Amino acid sequence: FKYCTHLINILTRGCRGTFNGFGVVKPEATFDPNPPRWYEASFAAQGKPLYERNCATCHGPQGQGDPNWRQKNADGSFKPPPLNGTAHTWHHPAGDLMATIMNGSSPGTGNMPPWRNILTPEQVASIIAYFQEFWPDEIYAEWYRIEMRSRGNG
């Protein structure tokens, strides 16, 4: 619960500073090339069965996505992208990731349904932590930089 509360605080209050799963600890003045993950492995592990049950059918068991994710479907939408750090998921700050999962894909971009009536924000946060575990440290560091910039902090 503490991780979800922390992520929710970041998303809803626009907290500024480095976060480490326990709270905002310091203002971010320079880019950290090896930032701490915002969650502990045990929290990401809570997201694994949720991901497997709700996300893996479309995004793949290892977050690999549809092999043709860059090609449009007949309706103009895109196939499910990889979540493992090889596509664009890491280009989006935490608030965008949470909103996309809770509200589904924007019209014309994909066919992901909204999960807000099925998953709690805490469950979604654990799923985000779980798929971020697939990301190499370099990709996570770039995501972290984008996250800090999205909050006017970097």
Coordinates of N, CA, C and O in Angstrom, one line a residue:
F1 N 0.8 -1.2 0.0 CA 0.0 0.0 0.0 C 0.9 1.3 0.0 O 0.5 2.2 -0.6
K2 N 2.0 1.2 0.7 CA 2.8 2.4 0.8 C 3.3 2.9 -0.6 O 3.5 4.0 -0.9
Y3 N 3.6 1.9 -1.5 CA 4.1 2.2 -2.9 C 3.0 2.9 -3.7 O 3.2 3.8 -4.4
C4 N 1.8 2.3 -3.6 CA 0.7 2.9 -4.3 C 0.4 4.3 -3.8 O 0.2 5.2 -4.6
T5 N 0.4 4.5 -2.5 CA 0.2 5.8 -1.9 C 1.2 6.8 -2.4 O 0.9 7.9 -2.8
H6 N 2.4 6.3 -2.5 CA 3.5 7.2 -2.9 C 3.3 7.5 -4.4 O 3.4 8.7 -4.8
L7 N 3.0 6.5 -5.2 CA 2.8 6.8 -6.7 C 1.6 7.7 -6.9 O 1.7 8.7 -7.6
I8 N 0.5 7.4 -6.1 CA -0.7 8.3 -6.3 C -0.3 9.7 -5.8 O -0.8 10.7 -6.5
N9 N 0.4 9.9 -4.8 CA 0.8 11.2 -4.4 C 1.6 11.9 -5.4 O 1.4 13.1 -5.7
I10 N 2.5 11.2 -6.1 CA 3.3 11.8 -7.2 C 2.4 12.2 -8.3 O 2.5 13.3 -8.8
L11 N 1.5 11.3 -8.6 CA 0.6 11.6 -9.8 C -0.4 12.7 -9.5 O -0.7 13.5 -10.4
T12 N -1.0 12.7 -8.3 CA -2.1 13.7 -8.0 C -1.6 15.0 -7.5 O -2.3 16.0 -7.6
R13 N -0.5 15.0 -6.8 CA 0.0 16.2 -6.2 C 1.1 16.9 -6.9 O 1.6 18.0 -6.5
G14 N 1.7 16.2 -7.9 CA 2.8 16.7 -8.6 C 4.0 17.0 -7.7 O 4.7 18.0 -7.8
C15 N 4.3 16.0 -6.8 CA 5.4 16.2 -5.9 C 6.7 16.4 -6.7 O 6.8 15.8 -7.8
R16 N 7.6 17.1 -6.2 CA 8.9 17.3 -6.9 C 10.0 16.7 -6.0 O 10.0 16.9 -4.8
G17 N 10.9 16.0 -6.7 CA 12.0 15.4 -6.0 C 12.2 14.0 -6.4 O 11.4 13.4 -7.1
T18 N 13.3 13.4 -5.9 CA 13.6 12.1 -6.2 C 12.7 11.2 -5.3 O 12.6 11.4 -4.1
F19 N 12.1 10.2 -5.9 CA 11.3 9.3 -5.1 C 12.0 7.9 -5.1 O 12.6 7.5 -6.0
N20 N 11.8 7.2 -3.9 CA 12.5 5.9 -3.8 C 11.6 4.8 -3.2 O 12.0 3.9 -2.6
G21 N 10.3 5.0 -3.3 CA 9.3 4.0 -2.8 C 8.9 4.3 -1.3 O 8.0 3.7 -0.8
F22 N 9.6 5.3 -0.7 CA 9.2 5.7 0.7 C 8.8 7.1 0.8 O 8.3 7.5 1.8
G23 N 9.0 7.9 -0.2 CA 8.6 9.3 -0.2 C 9.5 10.2 -0.9 O 10.6 9.7 -1.4
V24 N 9.2 11.4 -1.1 CA 10.1 12.4 -1.7 C 11.2 12.7 -0.8 O 10.9 13.1 0.4
V25 N 12.4 12.5 -1.2 CA 13.5 12.7 -0.3 C 14.4 13.9 -0.6 O 15.1 14.3 0.3
K26 N 14.4 14.4 -1.8 CA 15.2 15.6 -2.0 C 14.8 16.2 -3.4 O 14.4 15.5 -4.3
P27 N 15.0 17.5 -3.5 CA 14.8 18.1 -4.8 C 15.8 17.6 -5.8 O 16.9 17.3 -5.5
E28 N 15.4 17.4 -7.1 CA 16.2 16.9 -8.1 C 16.9 18.1 -8.8 O 16.2 18.9 -9.5
A29 N 18.2 18.2 -8.7 CA 18.9 19.3 -9.3 C 19.6 18.9 -10.6 O 19.7 19.6 -11.5
T30 N 20.1 17.7 -10.6 CA 20.8 17.2 -11.7 C 20.3 15.8 -12.1 O 19.7 15.1 -11.2
F31 N 20.6 15.4 -13.3 CA 20.1 14.0 -13.7 C 21.0 13.0 -13.1 O 22.2 13.0 -13.1
D32 N 20.3 12.0 -12.4 CA 21.0 10.9 -11.8 C 21.1 9.8 -12.9 O 20.1 9.3 -13.3
P33 N 22.3 9.4 -13.3 CA 22.4 8.4 -14.4 C 22.0 7.0 -13.9 O 21.8 6.1 -14.7
N34 N 21.8 6.8 -12.6 CA 21.4 5.5 -12.0 C 20.4 5.7 -10.9 O 20.7 5.5 -9.8
P35 N 19.2 6.2 -11.3 CA 18.2 6.6 -10.3 C 17.7 5.3 -9.6 O 17.6 4.3 -10.2
P36 N 17.2 5.5 -8.4 CA 16.6 4.3 -7.7 C 15.2 4.0 -8.3 O 14.5 4.9 -8.8
R37 N 14.9 2.8 -8.3 CA 13.5 2.4 -8.7 C 12.6 3.0 -7.7 O 12.9 3.0 -6.5
W38 N 11.4 3.4 -8.1 CA 10.4 4.0 -7.2 C 9.7 2.9 -6.3 O 9.0 3.2 -5.4
Y39 N 10.0 1.7 -6.6 CA 9.3 0.5 -5.9 C 10.4 -0.5 -5.5 O 11.5 -0.4 -5.9
E40 N 10.0 -1.4 -4.6 CA 10.8 -2.5 -4.2 C 10.3 -3.7 -5.1 O 9.2 -3.7 -5.5
A41 N 11.2 -4.7 -5.2 CA 10.9 -5.8 -6.0 C 9.7 -6.6 -5.5 O 8.9 -7.1 -6.3
S42 N 9.5 -6.5 -4.2 CA 8.3 -7.2 -3.6 C 7.0 -6.6 -4.1 O 6.0 -7.3 -4.3
F43 N 7.0 -5.3 -4.3 CA 5.8 -4.6 -4.9 C 5.6 -5.0 -6.3 O 4.5 -5.2 -6.7
A44 N 6.7 -5.0 -7.1 CA 6.6 -5.4 -8.5 C 6.0 -6.9 -8.6 O 5.2 -7.2 -9.5
A45 N 6.5 -7.7 -7.6 CA 6.0 -9.1 -7.6 C 4.5 -9.2 -7.4 O 3.9 -10.1 -7.9
Q46 N 3.9 -8.2 -6.7 CA 2.5 -8.2 -6.5 C 1.8 -7.9 -7.8 O 0.6 -8.4 -8.0
G47 N 2.4 -7.2 -8.7 CA 1.9 -6.9 -10.0 C 1.9 -8.0 -11.0 O 1.2 -8.1 -12.0
K48 N 2.8 -9.0 -10.8 CA 3.0 -10.1 -11.7 C 1.7 -10.9 -12.0 O 1.4 -11.0 -13.2
P49 N 1.0 -11.4 -11.0 CA -0.2 -12.2 -11.3 C -1.3 -11.3 -11.9 O -2.0 -11.8 -12.8
L50 N -1.3 -10.0 -11.6 CA -2.3 -9.1 -12.2 C -2.0 -8.9 -13.7 O -2.8 -8.9 -14.5
Y51 N -0.7 -8.7 -13.9 CA -0.2 -8.5 -15.3 C -0.6 -9.8 -16.1 O -1.1 -9.7 -17.2
E52 N -0.2 -10.9 -15.6 CA -0.4 -12.2 -16.3 C -1.9 -12.4 -16.6 O -2.3 -12.9 -17.6
R53 N -2.8 -12.1 -15.6 CA -4.2 -12.3 -15.8 C -4.9 -11.2 -16.7 O -5.8 -11.5 -17.5
N54 N -4.4 -10.0 -16.7 CA -5.1 -8.9 -17.4 C -4.3 -8.3 -18.6 O -5.0 -7.7 -19.4
C55 N -3.0 -8.5 -18.6 CA -2.3 -7.7 -19.7 C -1.5 -8.7 -20.6 O -1.3 -8.3 -21.8
A56 N -1.1 -9.8 -20.2 CA -0.2 -10.7 -21.0 C -0.9 -11.2 -22.2 O -0.2 -11.4 -23.2
T57 N -2.2 -11.3 -22.3 CA -2.9 -11.8 -23.5 C -2.5 -10.9 -24.7 O -2.3 -11.4 -25.8
C58 N -2.5 -9.6 -24.4 CA -2.2 -8.7 -25.5 C -0.8 -8.2 -25.6 O -0.2 -8.1 -26.7
H59 N -0.2 -8.0 -24.4 CA 1.2 -7.4 -24.4 C 2.3 -8.5 -24.3 O 3.5 -8.2 -24.3
G60 N 1.9 -9.8 -24.1 CA 2.8 -10.9 -24.1 C 3.3 -11.1 -22.6 O 3.3 -10.2 -21.8
P61 N 3.7 -12.4 -22.4 CA 4.1 -12.7 -21.0 C 5.3 -12.0 -20.5 O 5.5 -11.8 -19.3
Q62 N 6.2 -11.6 -21.4 CA 7.4 -10.9 -21.0 C 7.3 -9.4 -21.5 O 8.4 -8.8 -21.6
G63 N 6.1 -9.0 -21.7 CA 6.0 -7.6 -22.2 C 6.5 -7.3 -23.6 O 6.7 -6.2 -23.9
Q64 N 6.5 -8.3 -24.4 CA 7.1 -8.2 -25.7 C 6.1 -7.6 -26.7 O 6.5 -7.1 -27.8
G65 N 4.9 -7.5 -26.4 CA 3.9 -6.9 -27.3 C 3.6 -7.7 -28.6 O 4.2 -8.8 -28.7
D66 N 2.8 -7.1 -29.4 CA 2.5 -7.8 -30.7 C 3.7 -7.6 -31.6 O 4.3 -6.4 -31.7
P67 N 4.2 -8.6 -32.4 CA 5.4 -8.4 -33.2 C 5.2 -7.3 -34.3 O 6.1 -6.7 -34.8
N68 N 3.9 -7.1 -34.6 CA 3.6 -6.0 -35.7 C 3.0 -4.8 -35.0 O 2.2 -4.2 -35.7
W69 N 3.4 -4.4 -33.9 CA 2.8 -3.3 -33.1 C 2.9 -2.0 -33.8 O 2.1 -1.1 -33.5
R70 N 3.8 -1.8 -34.7 CA 4.0 -0.6 -35.5 C 3.0 -0.5 -36.6 O 2.8 0.6 -37.2
Q71 N 2.4 -1.6 -37.0 CA 1.5 -1.6 -38.1 C 0.0 -1.3 -37.7 O -0.4 -1.9 -36.6
K72 N -0.7 -0.5 -38.4 CA -2.1 -0.2 -38.0 C -3.0 -1.4 -38.4 O -2.8 -2.1 -39.3
N73 N -4.0 -1.5 -37.5 CA -5.1 -2.5 -37.8 C -6.0 -1.9 -38.9 O -5.9 -0.7 -39.2
A74 N -7.0 -2.6 -39.3 CA -7.9 -2.2 -40.4 C -8.7 -0.9 -39.9 O -9.0 -0.1 -40.7
D75 N -8.9 -0.8 -38.6 CA -9.7 0.3 -38.1 C -8.8 1.6 -37.8 O -9.2 2.6 -37.3
G76 N -7.5 1.5 -38.1 CA -6.6 2.6 -38.0 C -5.9 2.6 -36.6 O -5.0 3.4 -36.4
S77 N -6.2 1.7 -35.7 CA -5.6 1.7 -34.4 C -4.3 0.8 -34.5 O -4.1 0.1 -35.5
F78 N -3.5 0.9 -33.5 CA -2.3 0.1 -33.5 C -2.5 -1.1 -32.6 O -3.3 -1.1 -31.7
K79 N -1.7 -2.1 -32.9 CA -1.6 -3.4 -32.1 C -0.9 -3.1 -30.7 O -0.2 -2.1 -30.6
P80 N -1.1 -3.9 -29.7 CA -0.4 -3.7 -28.4 C 1.1 -3.6 -28.5 O 1.7 -4.5 -29.1
P81 N 1.6 -2.5 -28.0 CA 3.1 -2.3 -28.1 C 3.8 -3.1 -27.0 O 3.2 -3.5 -26.0
P82 N 5.1 -3.3 -27.1 CA 5.9 -3.9 -26.1 C 5.9 -3.0 -24.8 O 5.9 -1.8 -24.9
L83 N 5.9 -3.6 -23.7 CA 6.1 -2.9 -22.4 C 7.4 -3.2 -21.8 O 7.7 -2.7 -20.7
N84 N 8.3 -3.9 -22.5 CA 9.6 -4.3 -21.9 C 10.7 -3.4 -22.1 O 11.9 -3.8 -21.9
G85 N 10.5 -2.2 -22.6 CA 11.5 -1.2 -22.8 C 12.0 -1.1 -24.2 O 12.9 -0.3 -24.5
T86 N 11.5 -1.9 -25.1 CA 11.9 -1.9 -26.5 C 11.0 -1.0 -27.4 O 11.3 -0.9 -28.6
A87 N 10.0 -0.5 -26.9 CA 9.1 0.4 -27.6 C 9.0 1.8 -27.0 O 10.0 2.2 -26.5
H88 N 7.9 2.4 -27.0 CA 7.7 3.7 -26.5 C 7.1 3.9 -25.1 O 7.0 5.0 -24.6
T89 N 6.8 2.8 -24.4 CA 6.2 3.0 -23.1 C 7.0 3.8 -22.2 O 6.5 4.6 -21.4
W90 N 8.3 3.6 -22.2 CA 9.2 4.4 -21.3 C 9.2 5.9 -21.6 O 9.8 6.6 -20.9
H91 N 8.7 6.3 -22.8 CA 8.7 7.7 -23.1 C 7.6 8.5 -22.4 O 7.5 9.7 -22.5
H92 N 6.7 7.8 -21.6 CA 5.6 8.4 -21.0 C 5.7 8.5 -19.5 O 6.1 7.5 -18.8
P93 N 5.5 9.6 -18.9 CA 5.6 9.8 -17.4 C 4.5 8.9 -16.7 O 3.6 8.4 -17.3
A94 N 4.7 8.7 -15.4 CA 3.9 7.8 -14.6 C 2.4 8.2 -14.7 O 1.6 7.3 -14.9
G95 N 2.1 9.5 -14.8 CA 0.7 9.9 -14.9 C 0.1 9.4 -16.1 O -1.1 9.0 -16.1
D96 N 0.8 9.5 -17.2 CA 0.3 9.0 -18.5 C 0.1 7.5 -18.5 O -0.9 7.0 -19.1
L97 N 1.0 6.8 -18.0 CA 0.9 5.3 -17.9 C -0.3 5.0 -17.1 O -1.1 4.1 -17.5
M98 N -0.5 5.6 -15.9 CA -1.6 5.3 -15.1 C -2.9 5.6 -15.8 O -3.9 4.8 -15.8
A99 N -3.0 6.8 -16.4 CA -4.2 7.2 -17.1 C -4.6 6.3 -18.3 O -5.7 6.0 -18.5
T100 N -3.6 5.9 -19.0 CA -3.8 5.0 -20.2 C -4.4 3.6 -19.7 O -5.3 3.1 -20.2
I101 N -3.8 3.1 -18.6 CA -4.3 1.8 -18.1 C -5.7 2.0 -17.5 O -6.6 1.2 -17.8
M102 N -5.9 3.0 -16.7 CA -7.2 3.2 -16.1 C -8.3 3.5 -17.1 O -9.4 3.1 -16.9
N103 N -8.0 4.4 -18.1 CA -9.0 4.9 -19.0 C -9.0 4.2 -20.4 O -9.9 4.5 -21.2
G104 N -8.0 3.3 -20.6 CA -7.9 2.7 -21.9 C -7.2 3.6 -23.0 O -6.9 4.7 -22.7
S105 N -7.0 3.0 -24.1 CA -6.4 3.8 -25.2 C -7.2 5.0 -25.7 O -8.4 4.9 -25.6
S106 N -6.5 6.0 -26.1 CA -7.2 7.1 -26.7 C -7.8 6.7 -28.0 O -7.2 5.8 -28.7
P107 N -8.9 7.2 -28.4 CA -9.6 6.8 -29.7 C -8.6 6.9 -30.8 O -7.9 7.9 -31.0
G108 N -8.6 5.9 -31.6 CA -7.7 5.8 -32.8 C -6.3 5.4 -32.6 O -5.5 5.3 -33.5
T109 N -5.9 5.2 -31.3 CA -4.5 4.9 -31.1 C -4.3 3.4 -30.8 O -3.3 2.8 -31.2
G110 N -5.3 2.8 -30.1 CA -5.2 1.4 -29.8 C -6.6 0.9 -29.4 O -7.5 1.6 -29.4
N111 N -6.6 -0.4 -28.9 CA -7.9 -1.0 -28.5 C -7.9 -1.4 -27.1 O -8.7 -2.3 -26.7
M112 N -7.0 -0.9 -26.3 CA -6.9 -1.3 -24.9 C -8.2 -0.7 -24.2 O -8.5 0.4 -24.2
P113 N -8.9 -1.6 -23.4 CA -10.1 -1.2 -22.7 C -9.7 -0.5 -21.4 O -8.6 -0.6 -21.0
P114 N -10.6 0.3 -20.9 CA -10.4 0.9 -19.6 C -10.4 -0.2 -18.5 O -11.2 -1.1 -18.5
W115 N -9.5 -0.1 -17.5 CA -9.4 -1.0 -16.4 C -9.9 -0.4 -15.1 O -9.9 -1.1 -14.1
R116 N -10.4 0.8 -15.1 CA -10.7 1.5 -13.9 C -11.8 0.8 -13.1 O -11.8 1.0 -11.8
N117 N -12.7 0.0 -13.7 CA -13.7 -0.7 -12.9 C -13.3 -2.1 -12.6 O -14.1 -2.8 -12.0
I118 N -12.1 -2.5 -13.0 CA -11.7 -3.8 -12.7 C -10.5 -3.8 -11.8 O -10.4 -4.7 -10.9
L119 N -9.5 -2.9 -12.0 CA -8.3 -2.8 -11.2 C -8.3 -1.5 -10.3 O -8.8 -0.5 -10.8
T120 N -7.8 -1.6 -9.1 CA -7.7 -0.4 -8.3 C -6.4 0.3 -8.7 O -5.5 -0.2 -9.3
P121 N -6.3 1.6 -8.3 CA -5.1 2.3 -8.6 C -3.8 1.6 -8.0 O -2.8 1.6 -8.6
E122 N -4.0 1.0 -6.8 CA -2.8 0.3 -6.2 C -2.4 -0.9 -7.1 O -1.2 -1.2 -7.3
Q123 N -3.4 -1.6 -7.6 CA -3.1 -2.8 -8.5 C -2.4 -2.3 -9.8 O -1.5 -2.9 -10.3
V124 N -2.9 -1.2 -10.4 CA -2.3 -0.6 -11.6 C -0.9 -0.2 -11.3 O 0.0 -0.5 -12.1
A125 N -0.6 0.4 -10.1 CA 0.7 0.8 -9.8 C 1.6 -0.4 -9.7 O 2.8 -0.4 -10.1
S126 N 1.1 -1.5 -9.1 CA 2.0 -2.7 -9.0 C 2.2 -3.3 -10.4 O 3.3 -3.8 -10.7
I127 N 1.3 -3.2 -11.3 CA 1.5 -3.6 -12.7 C 2.6 -2.8 -13.4 O 3.4 -3.3 -14.1
I128 N 2.5 -1.5 -13.2 CA 3.5 -0.6 -13.8 C 4.9 -1.0 -13.2 O 5.9 -1.1 -14.0
A129 N 5.0 -1.2 -11.9 CA 6.2 -1.6 -11.3 C 6.7 -2.9 -11.9 O 7.9 -3.1 -12.2
Y130 N 5.8 -3.9 -12.1 CA 6.1 -5.2 -12.7 C 6.7 -5.0 -14.1 O 7.8 -5.6 -14.4
F131 N 6.0 -4.3 -15.0 CA 6.6 -4.2 -16.3 C 7.8 -3.3 -16.4 O 8.7 -3.5 -17.2
Q132 N 8.0 -2.4 -15.4 CA 9.2 -1.6 -15.4 C 10.4 -2.5 -15.0 O 11.6 -2.2 -15.3
E133 N 10.1 -3.6 -14.3 CA 11.2 -4.6 -14.0 C 11.8 -5.2 -15.3 O 13.0 -5.6 -15.2
F134 N 11.1 -5.2 -16.4 CA 11.7 -5.7 -17.6 C 12.7 -4.7 -18.2 O 13.4 -5.0 -19.1
W135 N 12.6 -3.4 -17.8 CA 13.4 -2.4 -18.4 C 14.8 -2.4 -17.9 O 15.1 -2.5 -16.7
P136 N 15.8 -2.4 -18.9 CA 17.2 -2.3 -18.5 C 17.4 -0.9 -17.7 O 16.6 0.0 -17.9
D137 N 18.4 -0.9 -16.9 CA 18.7 0.3 -16.1 C 18.8 1.6 -16.9 O 18.3 2.6 -16.5
E138 N 19.4 1.5 -18.1 CA 19.5 2.6 -19.0 C 18.2 3.2 -19.4 O 18.0 4.4 -19.5
I139 N 17.3 2.3 -19.8 CA 15.9 2.7 -20.2 C 15.2 3.3 -19.0 O 14.5 4.3 -19.1
Y140 N 15.3 2.6 -17.8 CA 14.6 3.2 -16.6 C 15.2 4.6 -16.3 O 14.4 5.5 -16.0
A141 N 16.5 4.8 -16.4 CA 17.1 6.1 -16.2 C 16.5 7.2 -17.1 O 16.2 8.3 -16.7
E142 N 16.3 6.8 -18.4 CA 15.7 7.7 -19.4 C 14.3 8.0 -19.0 O 13.8 9.2 -19.1
W143 N 13.5 7.0 -18.6 CA 12.2 7.2 -18.2 C 12.1 8.1 -16.9 O 11.3 9.0 -16.9
Y144 N 13.0 7.9 -16.0 CA 13.1 8.7 -14.8 C 13.4 10.2 -15.2 O 12.8 11.1 -14.6
R145 N 14.2 10.4 -16.1 CA 14.5 11.8 -16.6 C 13.2 12.4 -17.2 O 12.9 13.6 -16.9
I146 N 12.5 11.6 -18.0 CA 11.2 12.1 -18.5 C 10.2 12.4 -17.4 O 9.5 13.4 -17.4
E147 N 10.2 11.5 -16.4 CA 9.3 11.7 -15.3 C 9.6 13.0 -14.5 O 8.7 13.7 -14.2
M148 N 10.9 13.2 -14.3 CA 11.3 14.4 -13.5 C 10.9 15.7 -14.4 O 10.4 16.7 -13.8
R149 N 11.2 15.6 -15.7 CA 10.8 16.8 -16.5 C 9.3 17.0 -16.5 O 8.9 18.2 -16.6
S150 N 8.5 15.9 -16.5 CA 7.1 16.1 -16.6 C 6.6 16.8 -15.3 O 5.5 17.4 -15.3
R151 N 7.4 16.8 -14.3 CA 7.0 17.5 -13.0 C 7.8 18.8 -12.9 O 7.8 19.3 -11.8
G152 N 8.4 19.3 -14.0 CA 9.1 20.5 -14.0 C 10.4 20.5 -13.1 O 10.8 21.4 -12.5
N153 N 11.0 19.3 -13.1 CA 12.1 19.1 -12.3 C 13.2 18.4 -13.0 O 13.7 17.3 -12.7
G154 N 13.7 19.1 -14.0 CA 14.8 18.4 -14.7 C 15.0 18.9 -16.1 O 14.5 19.3 -17.0

